């Protein structure tokens, strides 16, 4: 027997960022659902999972000890940086072999076992409503719509120490394990989860994708993360590596692009305004329709855009002025400092022409 894995995560339809995180590094599989203002939840879930993943590589501690260490590290980080004050995360992690899983759990993400057409929740939600159900104060149906159903009694990183639920579950060929954040279970009923699992036997990636899609169709009010582990009859040596491609849809954070585009347009507009006001202060004397003309702007046309326009057509004959020894550059444009200087230059041309006419 071997284990093959599929995983999918999505920001959902409402949230702006994805504060869920996951690990698929056989034999370790885990889901974490971060909480806290701004980006703190994202930091908490990532930090918890990276701690466990690193400790797994060292391979010296039990999974529960790794979770306790992750709690210590997230709690310490929250105390060091006020941006992260009060942050925390759920964590549902398994070490899986084809024969059994070892489970460690804190919070309201869940692990399920799908076996022979039934779905069994392997974890207990550490929520206020779950405690009320256990105490017989409300029914399970009432818990699903209770206004305080999101209140967690236990999370990783919010207290110096944390109690970690642990369990061992033997596996059989055909079993499927589902690890998920509450973005799935608050949106999709368990019988619908089971129906999707039944429709995707042997395809764990397909199962994960379809479960995430179902949560999004139902409204996707929260981030959604799903890992599906299949126990099948394949070669166990292949089972140590997830067979399915790990497909993670990128977060649809469209607003940074919009902000960037607006900033770009404003910057371009500002640059253009500065350039335009420079151009408008430039004057030259040139030729227009065979006449000497005063131009505002600069004598250039980059990309076909004229950077100057005729301010005054003097009706002086340009060809005649060009033949004067005094203004050989007329056709290229004679730069002057101001409109008055341009008028003075034109007046000089007029006088030079009159002088020439007067001289036999
Ligand atoms: Mn959540």
Tab-separated table of C-alpha atoms and ligand atoms in Angstrom:
chain	number	residue	atom	x	y	z
A	1	UNK	CA	0.000	0.000	0.000
A	2	UNK	CA	1.009	3.585	-0.447
A	3	UNK	CA	-0.277	7.116	0.162
A	4	UNK	CA	-0.888	9.649	-2.565
A	5	UNK	CA	-1.827	13.239	-1.823
A	6	UNK	CA	-3.784	16.069	-3.369
A	7	UNK	CA	-3.950	19.609	-2.022
A	8	UNK	CA	-5.730	22.826	-2.878
A	9	UNK	CA	-6.031	26.197	-1.202
A	10	UNK	CA	-7.973	29.288	-2.139
A	11	UNK	CA	-8.563	32.748	-0.714
A	12	UNK	CA	-12.335	32.296	-1.151
A	13	UNK	CA	-14.843	34.883	-2.405
A	14	UNK	CA	-14.720	37.466	0.362
A	15	UNK	CA	-11.330	37.704	2.073
A	16	UNK	CA	-8.506	39.747	0.600
A	17	UNK	CA	-5.652	37.501	1.697
A	18	UNK	CA	-5.181	33.807	2.354
A	19	UNK	CA	-4.206	33.230	5.980
A	20	UNK	CA	-4.410	29.452	5.599
A	21	UNK	CA	-1.231	27.474	5.043
A	22	UNK	CA	-0.418	23.837	4.383
A	23	UNK	CA	2.447	21.383	4.302
A	24	UNK	CA	2.680	18.388	1.983
A	25	UNK	CA	6.092	16.925	2.735
A	26	UNK	CA	5.616	13.190	3.208
A	27	UNK	CA	5.203	11.769	5.736
A	28	UNK	CA	4.136	15.147	7.152
A	29	UNK	CA	0.834	16.676	6.047
A	30	UNK	CA	-0.704	19.653	7.810
A	31	UNK	CA	-3.248	22.454	7.547
A	32	UNK	CA	-3.077	25.703	9.550
A	33	UNK	CA	-5.652	28.499	9.641
A	34	UNK	CA	-4.127	31.725	10.922
A	35	UNK	CA	-5.947	34.485	12.761
A	36	UNK	CA	-5.036	38.037	13.748
A	37	UNK	CA	-5.277	41.507	12.313
A	38	UNK	CA	-3.685	42.677	9.076
A	39	UNK	CA	-1.272	39.988	7.866
A	40	UNK	CA	-0.649	38.517	11.338
A	41	UNK	CA	-2.720	35.373	10.697
A	42	UNK	CA	-0.642	34.593	7.660
A	43	UNK	CA	2.538	34.973	9.725
A	44	UNK	CA	1.182	32.708	12.478
A	45	UNK	CA	0.120	29.861	10.184
A	46	UNK	CA	3.325	29.972	8.129
A	47	UNK	CA	5.550	30.191	11.197
A	48	UNK	CA	3.833	27.253	12.888
A	49	UNK	CA	4.167	25.054	9.803
A	50	UNK	CA	7.756	26.026	9.012
A	51	UNK	CA	8.731	25.220	12.620
A	52	UNK	CA	7.239	21.752	12.410
A	53	UNK	CA	8.666	21.111	8.956
A	54	UNK	CA	12.183	22.063	10.080
A	55	UNK	CA	11.918	19.927	13.221
A	56	UNK	CA	10.676	16.999	11.129
A	57	UNK	CA	13.856	17.196	9.076
A	58	UNK	CA	15.912	16.977	12.284
A	59	UNK	CA	13.699	14.059	13.299
A	60	UNK	CA	14.392	14.090	17.024
A	61	UNK	CA	11.063	15.173	18.546
A	62	UNK	CA	7.565	13.724	18.607
A	63	UNK	CA	4.891	15.466	16.514
A	64	UNK	CA	3.220	16.749	19.705
A	65	UNK	CA	6.522	18.208	20.926
A	66	UNK	CA	6.959	19.904	17.565
A	67	UNK	CA	3.494	21.447	17.863
A	68	UNK	CA	4.308	22.650	21.393
A	69	UNK	CA	7.548	24.178	20.111
A	70	UNK	CA	5.641	25.869	17.272
A	71	UNK	CA	3.263	27.278	19.898
A	72	UNK	CA	6.204	28.675	21.875
A	73	UNK	CA	7.723	30.297	18.775
A	74	UNK	CA	4.484	31.866	17.506
A	75	UNK	CA	3.658	33.142	21.016
A	76	UNK	CA	7.161	34.655	21.353
A	77	UNK	CA	6.935	36.365	17.953
A	78	UNK	CA	3.522	37.814	18.872
A	79	UNK	CA	5.088	39.275	22.038
A	80	UNK	CA	8.071	40.784	20.206
A	81	UNK	CA	6.215	42.667	17.509
A	82	UNK	CA	3.072	44.675	18.212
A	83	UNK	CA	1.857	44.161	14.646
A	84	UNK	CA	1.509	40.480	15.560
A	85	UNK	CA	0.030	40.904	19.042
A	86	UNK	CA	-2.645	38.277	19.692
A	87	UNK	CA	-2.012	36.326	16.510
A	88	UNK	CA	-2.567	32.597	16.495
A	89	UNK	CA	-3.362	29.658	14.288
A	90	UNK	CA	-5.113	26.344	14.193
A	91	UNK	CA	-3.024	23.315	13.358
A	92	UNK	CA	-4.083	19.876	12.218
A	93	UNK	CA	-1.093	17.713	11.327
A	94	UNK	CA	-0.558	14.042	10.531
A	95	UNK	CA	2.435	11.814	10.097
A	96	UNK	CA	1.181	9.239	7.621
A	97	UNK	CA	2.339	5.784	6.683
A	98	UNK	CA	0.185	3.465	4.560
A	99	UNK	CA	-0.669	1.522	7.725
A	100	UNK	CA	-1.551	4.336	10.107
A	101	UNK	CA	-1.603	8.034	10.764
A	102	UNK	CA	-0.419	9.825	13.854
A	103	UNK	CA	-2.494	12.943	14.427
A	104	UNK	CA	-1.807	16.171	16.344
A	105	UNK	CA	-4.456	18.872	16.539
A	106	UNK	CA	-5.263	22.280	17.982
A	107	UNK	CA	-8.222	24.471	16.963
A	108	UNK	CA	-11.113	24.071	14.541
A	109	UNK	CA	-9.490	22.816	11.378
A	110	UNK	CA	-10.455	19.174	10.949
A	111	UNK	CA	-9.262	15.723	10.001
A	112	UNK	CA	-11.763	13.227	8.574
A	113	UNK	CA	-11.526	9.563	7.727
A	114	UNK	CA	-13.573	8.475	4.743
A	115	UNK	CA	-13.983	4.682	4.831
A	116	UNK	CA	-16.493	2.442	3.083
A	117	UNK	CA	-18.923	5.254	2.302
A	118	UNK	CA	-18.933	6.891	5.720
A	119	UNK	CA	-17.233	10.035	6.958
A	120	UNK	CA	-15.834	10.152	10.483
A	121	UNK	CA	-14.443	13.306	12.065
A	122	UNK	CA	-11.139	12.386	13.725
A	123	UNK	CA	-10.643	15.709	15.490
A	124	UNK	CA	-12.606	17.621	18.069
A	125	UNK	CA	-13.236	21.309	17.340
A	126	UNK	CA	-11.798	23.422	20.121
A	127	UNK	CA	-14.689	25.849	19.924
A	128	UNK	CA	-17.218	27.249	22.330
A	129	UNK	CA	-20.121	25.734	20.407
A	130	UNK	CA	-18.530	22.270	20.416
A	131	UNK	CA	-18.230	22.465	24.201
A	132	UNK	CA	-21.893	23.528	24.386
A	133	UNK	CA	-22.847	20.528	22.221
A	134	UNK	CA	-20.826	18.186	24.458
A	135	UNK	CA	-22.567	19.659	27.509
A	136	UNK	CA	-25.959	19.055	25.885
A	137	UNK	CA	-26.789	22.765	25.882
A	138	UNK	CA	-27.328	22.999	22.125
A	139	UNK	CA	-27.688	20.495	19.279
A	140	UNK	CA	-25.152	19.967	16.515
A	141	UNK	CA	-27.531	21.660	14.043
A	142	UNK	CA	-27.856	24.672	16.351
A	143	UNK	CA	-24.065	24.820	16.632
A	144	UNK	CA	-23.743	25.201	12.847
A	145	UNK	CA	-25.697	28.455	12.848
A	146	UNK	CA	-24.729	29.706	16.325
A	147	UNK	CA	-23.577	33.370	16.317
A	148	UNK	CA	-20.469	32.424	18.343
A	149	UNK	CA	-19.541	29.375	16.272
A	150	UNK	CA	-16.182	30.972	15.387
A	151	UNK	CA	-15.059	31.432	18.990
A	152	UNK	CA	-11.998	29.241	19.583
A	153	UNK	CA	-11.227	27.935	23.056
A	154	UNK	CA	-7.803	26.701	22.031
A	155	UNK	CA	-5.361	27.949	19.405
A	156	UNK	CA	-1.652	27.730	18.742
A	157	UNK	CA	0.418	30.782	19.690
A	158	UNK	CA	-2.097	32.669	21.846
A	159	UNK	CA	-0.894	31.326	25.213
A	160	UNK	CA	2.574	30.356	26.500
A	161	UNK	CA	1.527	26.696	26.567
A	162	UNK	CA	-0.985	24.687	24.602
A	163	UNK	CA	-2.721	21.356	25.047
A	164	UNK	CA	-2.309	19.217	21.942
A	165	UNK	CA	-4.813	16.509	21.037
A	166	UNK	CA	-3.056	13.413	19.691
A	167	UNK	CA	-4.367	10.192	18.197
A	168	UNK	CA	-3.306	7.151	16.170
A	169	UNK	CA	-5.608	5.709	13.529
A	170	UNK	CA	-4.953	2.471	11.620
A	171	UNK	CA	-5.530	2.643	7.868
A	172	UNK	CA	-7.010	0.201	5.363
A	173	UNK	CA	-6.699	0.088	1.600
A	174	UNK	CA	-9.251	2.496	0.085
A	175	UNK	CA	-9.264	4.835	3.092
A	176	UNK	CA	-9.093	8.560	2.485
A	177	UNK	CA	-7.954	11.150	4.994
A	178	UNK	CA	-9.156	14.728	4.576
A	179	UNK	CA	-7.434	17.613	6.368
A	180	UNK	CA	-9.233	20.931	5.969
A	181	UNK	CA	-9.652	24.435	7.338
A	182	UNK	CA	-13.075	25.585	8.534
A	183	UNK	CA	-13.505	27.449	5.228
A	184	UNK	CA	-14.585	24.047	3.863
A	185	UNK	CA	-16.692	22.759	6.749
A	186	UNK	CA	-18.638	25.975	7.389
A	187	UNK	CA	-19.630	26.094	3.700
A	188	UNK	CA	-20.094	22.459	2.679
A	189	UNK	CA	-22.203	19.927	4.577
A	190	UNK	CA	-20.627	16.589	5.465
A	191	UNK	CA	-22.937	14.586	3.176
A	192	UNK	CA	-21.859	16.784	0.291
A	193	UNK	CA	-18.183	16.296	1.229
A	194	UNK	CA	-18.816	12.559	1.203
A	195	UNK	CA	-20.539	12.769	-2.208
A	196	UNK	CA	-17.546	14.586	-3.690
A	197	UNK	CA	-15.168	12.007	-2.188
A	198	UNK	CA	-17.275	9.192	-3.669
A	199	UNK	CA	-17.099	10.869	-7.096
A	200	UNK	CA	-13.313	11.226	-7.060
A	201	UNK	CA	-12.060	7.838	-5.875
A	202	UNK	CA	-8.421	7.304	-6.807
A	203	UNK	CA	-7.933	10.983	-7.666
A	204	UNK	CA	-6.910	12.884	-4.528
A	205	UNK	CA	-5.998	16.082	-6.410
A	206	UNK	CA	-9.371	16.057	-8.128
A	207	UNK	CA	-11.044	15.576	-4.735
A	208	UNK	CA	-9.174	18.520	-3.170
A	209	UNK	CA	-9.938	20.791	-6.144
A	210	UNK	CA	-13.629	19.885	-6.151
A	211	UNK	CA	-14.037	20.358	-2.400
A	212	UNK	CA	-12.502	23.847	-2.641
A	213	UNK	CA	-14.737	24.638	-5.614
A	214	UNK	CA	-17.828	23.509	-3.674
A	215	UNK	CA	-16.948	25.854	-0.785
A	216	UNK	CA	-16.485	28.742	-3.217
A	217	UNK	CA	-19.813	27.993	-4.909
A	218	UNK	CA	-21.505	28.029	-1.517
A	219	UNK	CA	-20.189	31.549	-0.892
A	220	UNK	CA	-16.544	31.072	0.059
A	221	UNK	CA	-16.761	33.426	3.032
A	222	UNK	CA	-13.402	32.215	4.402
A	223	UNK	CA	-10.099	30.906	3.084
A	224	UNK	CA	-10.352	27.245	2.081
A	225	UNK	CA	-7.614	24.622	2.313
A	226	UNK	CA	-7.993	20.884	1.701
A	227	UNK	CA	-5.503	18.013	1.717
A	228	UNK	CA	-6.715	14.579	0.599
A	229	UNK	CA	-4.624	11.474	1.322
A	230	UNK	CA	-5.496	8.244	-0.466
A	231	UNK	CA	-4.408	4.834	0.747
A	232	UNK	CA	-4.187	2.608	-2.316
A	233	UNK	CA	-2.623	-0.683	-3.359
A	234	UNK	CA	0.397	0.823	-5.128
A	235	UNK	CA	4.083	0.286	-4.438
A	236	UNK	CA	4.830	1.674	-0.959
A	237	UNK	CA	8.204	3.012	-2.164
A	238	UNK	CA	6.327	5.369	-4.459
A	239	UNK	CA	4.037	6.318	-1.646
A	240	UNK	CA	6.660	8.345	0.166
A	241	UNK	CA	6.319	11.028	-2.506
A	242	UNK	CA	3.033	12.728	-3.268
A	243	UNK	CA	2.049	11.502	-6.694
A	244	UNK	CA	-0.322	14.294	-7.549
A	245	UNK	CA	1.034	17.655	-8.604
A	246	UNK	CA	0.665	20.112	-5.771
A	247	UNK	CA	-1.572	22.698	-7.336
A	248	UNK	CA	-1.999	25.922	-5.452
A	249	UNK	CA	-4.089	28.599	-6.997
A	250	UNK	CA	-2.480	31.964	-6.418
A	251	UNK	CA	-4.356	34.425	-4.263
A	252	UNK	CA	-6.449	36.733	-6.331
A	253	UNK	CA	-4.977	39.922	-4.942
A	254	UNK	CA	-5.996	42.255	-7.695
A	255	UNK	CA	-5.877	45.525	-5.744
A	256	UNK	CA	-2.050	45.953	-5.638
A	257	UNK	CA	-2.119	45.907	-9.438
A	258	UNK	CA	-4.818	48.578	-9.571
A	259	UNK	CA	-2.934	50.755	-7.063
A	260	UNK	CA	0.275	50.246	-9.069
A	261	UNK	CA	-1.442	51.151	-12.320
A	262	UNK	CA	-3.002	54.327	-10.859
A	263	UNK	CA	0.359	55.376	-9.333
A	264	UNK	CA	2.027	54.751	-12.695
A	265	UNK	CA	-0.508	56.886	-14.557
A	266	UNK	CA	-0.227	59.719	-11.978
A	267	UNK	CA	3.571	59.629	-12.159
A	268	UNK	CA	3.489	59.709	-15.950
A	269	UNK	CA	1.000	62.579	-15.821
A	270	UNK	CA	3.214	64.532	-13.388
A	271	UNK	CA	6.291	63.970	-15.553
A	272	UNK	CA	4.342	65.087	-18.615
A	273	UNK	CA	3.098	68.254	-16.843
A	274	UNK	CA	6.661	69.197	-15.833
A	275	UNK	CA	7.897	68.579	-19.362
A	276	UNK	CA	4.954	70.467	-20.884
A	277	UNK	CA	5.575	73.562	-18.726
A	278	UNK	CA	9.256	73.468	-19.764
A	279	UNK	CA	8.280	73.218	-23.434
A	280	UNK	CA	5.757	76.071	-23.129
A	281	UNK	CA	8.528	78.407	-21.912
A	282	UNK	CA	10.629	77.826	-25.008
A	283	UNK	CA	10.439	80.119	-28.058
A	284	UNK	CA	12.016	80.136	-31.477
A	285	UNK	CA	11.730	81.881	-34.805
A	286	UNK	CA	11.216	79.565	-37.771
A	287	UNK	CA	9.360	79.099	-41.018
A	288	UNK	CA	5.654	78.413	-41.559
A	289	UNK	CA	4.068	78.294	-45.014
A	290	UNK	CA	6.987	80.234	-46.473
A	291	UNK	CA	6.645	82.987	-43.869
A	292	UNK	CA	8.794	83.804	-40.891
A	293	UNK	CA	6.857	82.681	-37.806
A	294	UNK	CA	7.219	82.819	-34.050
A	295	UNK	CA	6.898	79.397	-32.434
A	296	UNK	CA	6.142	78.504	-28.829
A	297	UNK	CA	7.835	75.209	-27.867
A	298	UNK	CA	10.883	73.374	-29.171
A	299	UNK	CA	11.636	72.499	-32.812
A	300	UNK	CA	11.234	68.719	-32.443
A	301	UNK	CA	8.581	66.088	-33.183
A	302	UNK	CA	9.371	62.898	-31.205
A	303	UNK	CA	7.150	59.975	-32.273
A	304	UNK	CA	5.303	62.399	-34.571
A	305	UNK	CA	4.113	64.639	-31.729
A	306	UNK	CA	4.802	68.302	-32.455
A	307	UNK	CA	6.281	69.996	-29.401
A	308	UNK	CA	5.666	73.456	-30.756
A	309	UNK	CA	2.953	75.544	-32.400
A	310	UNK	CA	2.884	78.781	-34.387
A	311	UNK	CA	2.252	81.708	-32.071
A	312	UNK	CA	2.477	84.414	-34.737
A	313	UNK	CA	2.727	84.352	-38.555
A	314	UNK	CA	4.641	87.512	-39.489
A	315	UNK	CA	4.005	87.295	-43.280
A	316	UNK	CA	7.682	88.148	-43.783
A	317	UNK	CA	9.030	86.193	-46.772
A	318	UNK	CA	11.218	83.434	-45.270
A	319	UNK	CA	13.232	82.887	-48.471
A	320	UNK	CA	14.176	86.562	-48.568
A	321	UNK	CA	15.252	86.538	-44.899
A	322	UNK	CA	17.336	83.396	-45.465
A	323	UNK	CA	19.252	85.160	-48.177
A	324	UNK	CA	20.317	87.786	-45.634
A	325	UNK	CA	23.756	86.931	-44.257
A	326	UNK	CA	22.472	87.645	-40.723
A	327	UNK	CA	19.947	84.756	-40.345
A	328	UNK	CA	21.361	81.626	-42.033
A	329	UNK	CA	19.742	79.243	-39.464
A	330	UNK	CA	16.149	80.391	-39.912
A	331	UNK	CA	14.961	77.115	-41.421
A	332	UNK	CA	16.331	75.106	-38.409
A	333	UNK	CA	14.748	77.506	-35.922
A	334	UNK	CA	16.477	80.365	-34.118
A	335	UNK	CA	16.172	79.835	-30.375
A	336	UNK	CA	15.314	82.863	-28.287
A	337	UNK	CA	14.613	83.397	-24.587
A	338	UNK	CA	11.091	84.788	-24.719
A	339	UNK	CA	8.252	85.943	-26.929
A	340	UNK	CA	9.571	89.515	-26.693
A	341	UNK	CA	12.997	88.345	-27.846
A	342	UNK	CA	11.288	86.579	-30.756
A	343	UNK	CA	9.438	89.789	-31.698
A	344	UNK	CA	12.733	91.685	-31.498
A	345	UNK	CA	14.415	89.126	-33.785
A	346	UNK	CA	11.556	89.449	-36.301
A	347	UNK	CA	11.824	93.247	-36.113
A	348	UNK	CA	15.580	92.950	-36.819
A	349	UNK	CA	14.773	90.810	-39.889
A	350	UNK	CA	12.273	93.418	-41.109
A	351	UNK	CA	14.846	96.213	-40.719
A	352	UNK	CA	17.579	94.153	-42.414
A	353	UNK	CA	15.242	93.480	-45.368
A	354	UNK	CA	14.314	97.185	-45.637
A	355	UNK	CA	17.987	98.140	-45.482
A	356	UNK	CA	18.753	95.645	-48.255
A	357	UNK	CA	15.898	97.004	-50.396
A	358	UNK	CA	17.160	100.539	-49.823
A	359	UNK	CA	20.675	99.594	-50.890
A	360	UNK	CA	20.978	99.463	-54.689
B	1	LIG	MN1	-10.782	29.855	8.661
